[in-house]
Amino acid sequence: MASTGGTRPPRRSPMRVWPLVRVALGNGQLVVGAILLLVVLLIAVFAESLAPRAYDAMDLTNRLRAPGPGMLLGTDQFGRDTLSRIIYGSRIALRVGLIVVVIEGVLGVSLGLLAGYYGGLADRMISFLTDITWALPPIVLALAIVTVLGPGLNNVMIAIALVSWAGYARLIRSKAQGLKNMPFVEAARALGESDLSIMFRYILPNTFGLIVVVASLSLPGAILSTTALSFLGLGSQPPAPDWGVILSEGIRFLYDAPFLSIFPGLALVWTVLGFTLLGEGLRDILDPRMKA
Amino acid sequence: MLEYVARRLAMGVLTVLAVTVVLFLIMQLMPGDPIRLIADPDRIPPHQIEALRRQWGLDRPAHIQFIYWLVNIVRGDFGRSIVTGQEVRVLIATRMPFTLMLAVPALLLHYTLAVPLGLLAAIRSGSRLDRAIIVTTSALRTIPGFWLAILLMLVFAINLRWFPISGYQGPRSLVLPVLTLTLPMLGGTVRLTRAEVLETIREPFVLTAYAKGLTHNAVRLKHVLRNALIPVTVMFFLALPWLVGGSVIIENIFAWPGMGRLLWTAITNQDLPVVQGIIVIIAVLTVGANTIGDVISGMLDPRIRIELEEGR
């Protein structure tokens, strides 16, 4: 990361984008991940044109039909087209992942900046908050929060975000600790910039690479956790075409209609694999030291 | 060393205490008057409601209530289930063995598979075998546990009929849930073992060991493996609470009569005392495991101990 000693927050010049693209294309994981996700994204955007039917269109004469012509992935207990439901479900999966990562990112990055920049009491309090968050397995803490908030996709997204901000906070904290003594920060301070301005205009832009890496690495987990809670009946409620909901309904027909339990899972693995590969690729390019 | 252990223990107790405070606050935030859970205000006269309120200590300020609640928990009294009226302590005690019945074999199987695989990948680092191990175990990680459970059920319970599909019907019922808990987590430990072995090989003390004239195998086993396994040992303790957490989903799919299923039922019924009891137990378990992990890593590697003592 460049640390130009000046009075302005250091900016990355547009000239450096092209080498980055070339590096990105040379990273196999990143390319494969991006292609997988591009497919999901296109499906989500063009769901209306791609899906043969509406996700909640019932057809009681065609219940639990095996995959075949006309209904490529079969139908569920209400005769709803599984393919259409999976296609619309991609919208929920992408939206959920994005929203959760934005909430936990804003929370974790702000607290990490505060802890790293101020140190002292603020740092100790935020560290203690992190310790409490880590005193329970994330899924258990999320369940406790859902107990209070009540079931529903929005509440589940909040719960998942509330249990996973600590990872961001810890990384941003140590990065901010390193940055706050850099010459460009001292220069800003000497010019009378306020603490808030220094944190968000000088330090924050220099952590963007790290934030992108952490966010893309935690995206698959966010999607998996919310889908799992929807599967448990605590997140999206029927008839939403959430992949977790389709799976939890399908498991009741495991003997007669196993395809109901297979295809939504494949869609989920496809998406999660895409984000995982993308995240690991980005990490290798943007922050190779994080590689375990 | 003693001071280090004492400090870790104190931190652990403090963290658990903080968790209980948060839990109690959550309970206070819940909408509705808790007295309604005991008595219906429409049918019971107000003076009796007041008497009940006094009897249950609900007329006292929140912090006094908290202390009573905490003292009861320390004595092992978690109250009674709102739904069934059973003692939470008894409920947990009957379900816990079933959860451990899954978690302990899963943990053991996990390590008997992951450590040798990681070691093999490290020794053959860069080879096709190395890549195959890493790719396979990483791929397993992207499969969500609940879907893996469904797939295993389809293949081994429905098609092959080797194992029962769900419920507890003897030891054969253990196989599918234990596999579901074990397989997705393999990747992490394999990578950790591999990375640690590769890093330890580069340590100066390994060079010293070779310089002393020790054989290749002696160096690998006594110097490299022993040191590389320190973080792996720590992960062993950290993994147990994860397994208990993961059991919430797995136990639900396999209709397993353990604590995870109890927690899920309690959540859907808004049975707060049961939810709190289970969460306190899991918190104690998690913090305890973290503390043991830290103490062990401190005992095994003096460098970590010094770093932690100076860090705080």
mmCIF file of N, CA and C in Angstrom, chain A residues 128 131-132 134-140 143-144 147-148 224 227-228 231-232 234 247 251 254-255 258 261-262 265-266 268-269 272-273 276 280 292, chain B residues 11 15 18-19 26 30 141-142 144 146-147 150 153-154 158 165 191 241-242 245 248-249 252-253 263-264 267 270 272 279 282-283 286-287 290 312:
data_model
loop_
_atom_site.group_PDB
_atom_site.id
_atom_site.type_symbol
_atom_site.label_atom_id
_atom_site.label_comp_id
_atom_site.label_asym_id
_atom_site.label_seq_id
_atom_site.Cartn_x
_atom_site.Cartn_y
_atom_site.Cartn_z
ATOM 1 N N PHE A 128 -12.993 -6.619 24.669
ATOM 2 C CA PHE A 128 -13.831 -7.413 25.567
ATOM 3 C C PHE A 128 -15.121 -7.829 24.854
ATOM 4 N N ASP A 131 -14.330 -10.647 22.769
ATOM 5 C CA ASP A 131 -14.210 -11.877 23.560
ATOM 6 C C ASP A 131 -15.576 -12.467 23.869
ATOM 7 N N ILE A 132 -16.542 -11.583 24.220
ATOM 8 C CA ILE A 132 -17.886 -12.085 24.541
ATOM 9 C C ILE A 132 -18.499 -12.730 23.307
ATOM 10 N N TRP A 134 -17.010 -14.158 20.969
ATOM 11 C CA TRP A 134 -16.360 -15.429 20.672
ATOM 12 C C TRP A 134 -16.539 -16.450 21.781
ATOM 13 N N ALA A 135 -17.302 -16.077 22.841
ATOM 14 C CA ALA A 135 -17.512 -17.028 23.929
ATOM 15 C C ALA A 135 -18.572 -18.058 23.563
ATOM 16 N N LEU A 136 -19.209 -17.863 22.420
ATOM 17 C CA LEU A 136 -20.222 -18.822 21.989
ATOM 18 C C LEU A 136 -19.974 -19.166 20.532
ATOM 19 N N PRO A 137 -20.269 -20.421 20.140
ATOM 20 C CA PRO A 137 -20.186 -20.738 18.721
ATOM 21 C C PRO A 137 -21.158 -19.816 17.971
ATOM 22 N N PRO A 138 -20.730 -19.257 16.829
ATOM 23 C CA PRO A 138 -21.550 -18.250 16.131
ATOM 24 C C PRO A 138 -22.997 -18.679 15.929
ATOM 25 N N ILE A 139 -23.202 -19.928 15.545
ATOM 26 C CA ILE A 139 -24.570 -20.339 15.229
ATOM 27 C C ILE A 139 -25.443 -20.309 16.482
ATOM 28 N N VAL A 140 -24.842 -20.620 17.643
ATOM 29 C CA VAL A 140 -25.605 -20.616 18.890
ATOM 30 C C VAL A 140 -25.978 -19.189 19.285
ATOM 31 N N LEU A 143 -28.681 -17.995 17.112
ATOM 32 C CA LEU A 143 -29.962 -18.560 17.532
ATOM 33 C C LEU A 143 -30.524 -17.782 18.718
ATOM 34 N N ALA A 144 -29.638 -17.416 19.671
ATOM 35 C CA ALA A 144 -30.102 -16.664 20.841
ATOM 36 C C ALA A 144 -30.689 -15.329 20.404
ATOM 37 N N THR A 147 -34.008 -15.758 18.889
ATOM 38 C CA THR A 147 -35.028 -16.002 19.912
ATOM 39 C C THR A 147 -35.659 -14.693 20.357
ATOM 40 N N VAL A 148 -34.812 -13.674 20.533
ATOM 41 C CA VAL A 148 -35.324 -12.394 21.017
ATOM 42 C C VAL A 148 -36.037 -11.640 19.895
ATOM 43 N N LEU A 224 -24.202 -19.342 3.829
ATOM 44 C CA LEU A 224 -24.440 -20.665 4.428
ATOM 45 C C LEU A 224 -25.215 -20.555 5.732
ATOM 46 N N THR A 227 -28.875 -19.515 5.127
ATOM 47 C CA THR A 227 -29.610 -20.624 4.517
ATOM 48 C C THR A 227 -29.881 -21.708 5.563
ATOM 49 N N ALA A 228 -28.879 -21.961 6.430
ATOM 50 C CA ALA A 228 -29.059 -22.990 7.455
ATOM 51 C C ALA A 228 -30.204 -22.606 8.393
ATOM 52 N N PHE A 231 -33.352 -23.077 6.706
ATOM 53 C CA PHE A 231 -33.607 -24.512 6.677
ATOM 54 C C PHE A 231 -34.257 -24.961 7.990
ATOM 55 N N LEU A 232 -33.816 -24.356 9.105
ATOM 56 C CA LEU A 232 -34.376 -24.703 10.412
ATOM 57 C C LEU A 232 -35.743 -24.074 10.634
ATOM 58 N N LEU A 234 -36.311 -20.795 10.759
ATOM 59 C CA LEU A 234 -36.244 -19.549 11.523
ATOM 60 C C LEU A 234 -36.045 -18.338 10.618
ATOM 61 N N LEU A 247 -35.092 -26.856 0.630
ATOM 62 C CA LEU A 247 -34.475 -28.071 1.168
ATOM 63 C C LEU A 247 -35.254 -28.606 2.360
ATOM 64 N N ILE A 251 -36.989 -32.339 2.320
ATOM 65 C CA ILE A 251 -36.502 -33.462 3.124
ATOM 66 C C ILE A 251 -37.661 -34.350 3.569
ATOM 67 N N LEU A 254 -38.090 -37.323 0.946
ATOM 68 C CA LEU A 254 -36.796 -37.889 0.581
ATOM 69 C C LEU A 254 -36.956 -39.198 -0.198
ATOM 70 N N TYR A 255 -37.968 -39.988 0.151
ATOM 71 C CA TYR A 255 -38.157 -41.280 -0.520
ATOM 72 C C TYR A 255 -38.763 -41.112 -1.916
ATOM 73 N N PRO A 258 -36.432 -37.435 -4.200
ATOM 74 C CA PRO A 258 -35.094 -37.037 -3.738
ATOM 75 C C PRO A 258 -34.536 -35.835 -4.492
ATOM 76 N N SER A 261 -34.308 -32.521 -2.877
ATOM 77 C CA SER A 261 -33.255 -32.287 -1.895
ATOM 78 C C SER A 261 -31.889 -32.127 -2.541
ATOM 79 N N ILE A 262 -31.782 -32.462 -3.822
ATOM 80 C CA ILE A 262 -30.467 -32.435 -4.458
ATOM 81 C C ILE A 262 -30.197 -31.100 -5.151
ATOM 82 N N GLY A 265 -29.460 -27.815 -3.200
ATOM 83 C CA GLY A 265 -28.153 -27.925 -2.561
ATOM 84 C C GLY A 265 -27.030 -27.678 -3.551
ATOM 85 N N LEU A 266 -27.195 -28.195 -4.779
ATOM 86 C CA LEU A 266 -26.185 -27.959 -5.815
ATOM 87 C C LEU A 266 -26.059 -26.475 -6.107
ATOM 88 N N LEU A 268 -26.687 -24.066 -4.098
ATOM 89 C CA LEU A 268 -26.031 -23.444 -2.943
ATOM 90 C C LEU A 268 -24.524 -23.669 -2.994
ATOM 91 N N VAL A 269 -24.114 -24.921 -3.266
ATOM 92 C CA VAL A 269 -22.687 -25.227 -3.312
ATOM 93 C C VAL A 269 -22.015 -24.448 -4.442
ATOM 94 N N VAL A 272 -21.641 -20.837 -3.172
ATOM 95 C CA VAL A 272 -20.671 -20.730 -2.092
ATOM 96 C C VAL A 272 -19.256 -20.977 -2.614
ATOM 97 N N LEU A 273 -19.132 -21.962 -3.519
ATOM 98 C CA LEU A 273 -17.825 -22.253 -4.105
ATOM 99 C C LEU A 273 -17.326 -21.044 -4.893
ATOM 100 N N THR A 276 -16.117 -18.498 -2.452
ATOM 101 C CA THR A 276 -14.902 -18.943 -1.777
ATOM 102 C C THR A 276 -13.688 -18.771 -2.683
ATOM 103 N N GLU A 280 -10.596 -16.267 -2.034
ATOM 104 C CA GLU A 280 -9.215 -16.710 -1.871
ATOM 105 C C GLU A 280 -8.319 -16.127 -2.958
ATOM 106 N N ALA A 292 -2.974 -18.558 4.741
ATOM 107 C CA ALA A 292 -2.618 -19.422 5.875
ATOM 108 C C ALA A 292 -1.647 -20.505 5.425
ATOM 109 N N MET B 11 -9.669 -14.476 33.352
ATOM 110 C CA MET B 11 -10.259 -13.926 32.125
ATOM 111 C C MET B 11 -11.452 -14.762 31.680
ATOM 112 N N THR B 15 -15.282 -13.582 31.297
ATOM 113 C CA THR B 15 -16.011 -13.653 30.028
ATOM 114 C C THR B 15 -17.350 -14.348 30.212
ATOM 115 N N ALA B 18 -19.709 -12.066 31.802
ATOM 116 C CA ALA B 18 -20.218 -11.074 30.844
ATOM 117 C C ALA B 18 -21.307 -11.685 29.976
ATOM 118 N N VAL B 19 -21.102 -12.947 29.581
ATOM 119 C CA VAL B 19 -22.121 -13.602 28.761
ATOM 120 C C VAL B 19 -23.435 -13.701 29.532
ATOM 121 N N ILE B 26 -30.874 -9.651 27.646
ATOM 122 C CA ILE B 26 -31.737 -10.123 26.559
ATOM 123 C C ILE B 26 -33.094 -10.535 27.119
ATOM 124 N N MET B 30 -37.017 -8.952 26.360
ATOM 125 C CA MET B 30 -38.137 -9.682 25.782
ATOM 126 C C MET B 30 -39.439 -8.978 26.123
ATOM 127 N N ARG B 141 -15.336 -28.562 2.401
ATOM 128 C CA ARG B 141 -15.680 -27.434 3.264
ATOM 129 C C ARG B 141 -16.792 -26.571 2.670
ATOM 130 N N THR B 142 -16.917 -26.548 1.348
ATOM 131 C CA THR B 142 -17.948 -25.702 0.755
ATOM 132 C C THR B 142 -19.310 -26.394 0.756
ATOM 133 N N PRO B 144 -22.473 -27.404 2.541
ATOM 134 C CA PRO B 144 -23.124 -27.098 3.812
ATOM 135 C C PRO B 144 -23.467 -28.375 4.554
ATOM 136 N N PHE B 146 -25.880 -29.269 6.471
ATOM 137 C CA PHE B 146 -27.228 -29.841 6.412
ATOM 138 C C PHE B 146 -27.496 -30.509 5.075
ATOM 139 N N TRP B 147 -26.827 -30.047 4.021
ATOM 140 C CA TRP B 147 -27.026 -30.701 2.730
ATOM 141 C C TRP B 147 -26.238 -32.003 2.660
ATOM 142 N N ILE B 150 -28.267 -34.611 4.184
ATOM 143 C CA ILE B 150 -29.325 -35.112 3.303
ATOM 144 C C ILE B 150 -28.747 -36.085 2.273
ATOM 145 N N MET B 153 -27.956 -39.364 3.863
ATOM 146 C CA MET B 153 -29.212 -40.087 4.099
ATOM 147 C C MET B 153 -29.689 -40.754 2.807
ATOM 148 N N LEU B 154 -29.659 -39.984 1.703
ATOM 149 C CA LEU B 154 -30.142 -40.514 0.429
ATOM 150 C C LEU B 154 -29.344 -41.737 0.013
ATOM 151 N N ILE B 158 -31.318 -44.530 2.396
ATOM 152 C CA ILE B 158 -32.453 -44.847 1.528
ATOM 153 C C ILE B 158 -32.064 -45.823 0.425
ATOM 154 N N ILE B 165 -32.122 -44.075 9.004
ATOM 155 C CA ILE B 165 -32.172 -42.724 8.442
ATOM 156 C C ILE B 165 -32.159 -41.667 9.529
ATOM 157 N N ARG B 191 -5.145 -28.262 6.432
ATOM 158 C CA ARG B 191 -4.344 -27.104 6.026
ATOM 159 C C ARG B 191 -3.470 -26.597 7.152
ATOM 160 N N PRO B 241 -16.604 -26.943 21.208
ATOM 161 C CA PRO B 241 -17.816 -26.109 21.223
ATOM 162 C C PRO B 241 -18.416 -25.923 19.839
ATOM 163 N N TRP B 242 -17.556 -25.879 18.817
ATOM 164 C CA TRP B 242 -18.058 -25.764 17.443
ATOM 165 C C TRP B 242 -18.936 -26.947 17.088
ATOM 166 N N GLY B 245 -22.164 -26.599 18.752
ATOM 167 C CA GLY B 245 -22.969 -25.618 18.018
ATOM 168 C C GLY B 245 -23.517 -26.209 16.725
ATOM 169 N N VAL B 248 -26.763 -28.376 16.546
ATOM 170 C CA VAL B 248 -28.129 -27.850 16.510
ATOM 171 C C VAL B 248 -28.779 -28.231 15.184
ATOM 172 N N ILE B 249 -28.042 -28.018 14.094
ATOM 173 C CA ILE B 249 -28.595 -28.303 12.774
ATOM 174 C C ILE B 249 -28.619 -29.804 12.508
ATOM 175 N N ASN B 252 -31.210 -31.798 14.360
ATOM 176 C CA ASN B 252 -32.548 -31.580 13.832
ATOM 177 C C ASN B 252 -32.834 -32.451 12.631
ATOM 178 N N ILE B 253 -31.851 -32.540 11.731
ATOM 179 C CA ILE B 253 -32.063 -33.337 10.525
ATOM 180 C C ILE B 253 -32.207 -34.805 10.875
ATOM 181 N N LEU B 263 -32.435 -27.228 22.128
ATOM 182 C CA LEU B 263 -32.311 -25.778 21.964
ATOM 183 C C LEU B 263 -33.250 -25.278 20.874
ATOM 184 N N TRP B 264 -33.286 -26.002 19.753
ATOM 185 C CA TRP B 264 -34.142 -25.580 18.641
ATOM 186 C C TRP B 264 -35.619 -25.595 19.057
ATOM 187 N N ILE B 267 -36.319 -22.702 21.278
ATOM 188 C CA ILE B 267 -36.385 -21.425 20.567
ATOM 189 C C ILE B 267 -37.726 -21.276 19.859
ATOM 190 N N GLN B 270 -40.291 -20.377 22.281
ATOM 191 C CA GLN B 270 -39.969 -19.224 23.130
ATOM 192 C C GLN B 270 -39.821 -19.640 24.594
ATOM 193 N N LEU B 272 -37.840 -19.588 27.255
ATOM 194 C CA LEU B 272 -36.634 -18.846 27.612
ATOM 195 C C LEU B 272 -35.715 -19.525 28.635
ATOM 196 N N ILE B 279 -27.564 -22.098 26.682
ATOM 197 C CA ILE B 279 -26.546 -21.164 26.217
ATOM 198 C C ILE B 279 -25.481 -20.933 27.286
ATOM 199 N N ILE B 282 -23.204 -23.914 27.085
ATOM 200 C CA ILE B 282 -22.324 -23.878 25.906
ATOM 201 C C ILE B 282 -21.254 -22.803 26.079
ATOM 202 N N ALA B 283 -21.632 -21.666 26.699
ATOM 203 C CA ALA B 283 -20.643 -20.606 26.921
ATOM 204 C C ALA B 283 -19.542 -21.089 27.857
ATOM 205 N N THR B 286 -17.378 -23.416 25.905
ATOM 206 C CA THR B 286 -16.531 -22.734 24.931
ATOM 207 C C THR B 286 -15.373 -22.010 25.599
ATOM 208 N N VAL B 287 -15.705 -21.206 26.629
ATOM 209 C CA VAL B 287 -14.657 -20.444 27.301
ATOM 210 C C VAL B 287 -13.685 -21.394 27.985
ATOM 211 N N ASN B 290 -11.443 -22.766 25.334
ATOM 212 C CA ASN B 290 -10.474 -21.754 24.905
ATOM 213 C C ASN B 290 -9.361 -21.601 25.932
ATOM 214 N N ARG B 312 -0.644 -8.645 27.318
ATOM 215 C CA ARG B 312 -1.772 -8.093 28.078
ATOM 216 C C ARG B 312 -1.339 -6.964 28.987
#
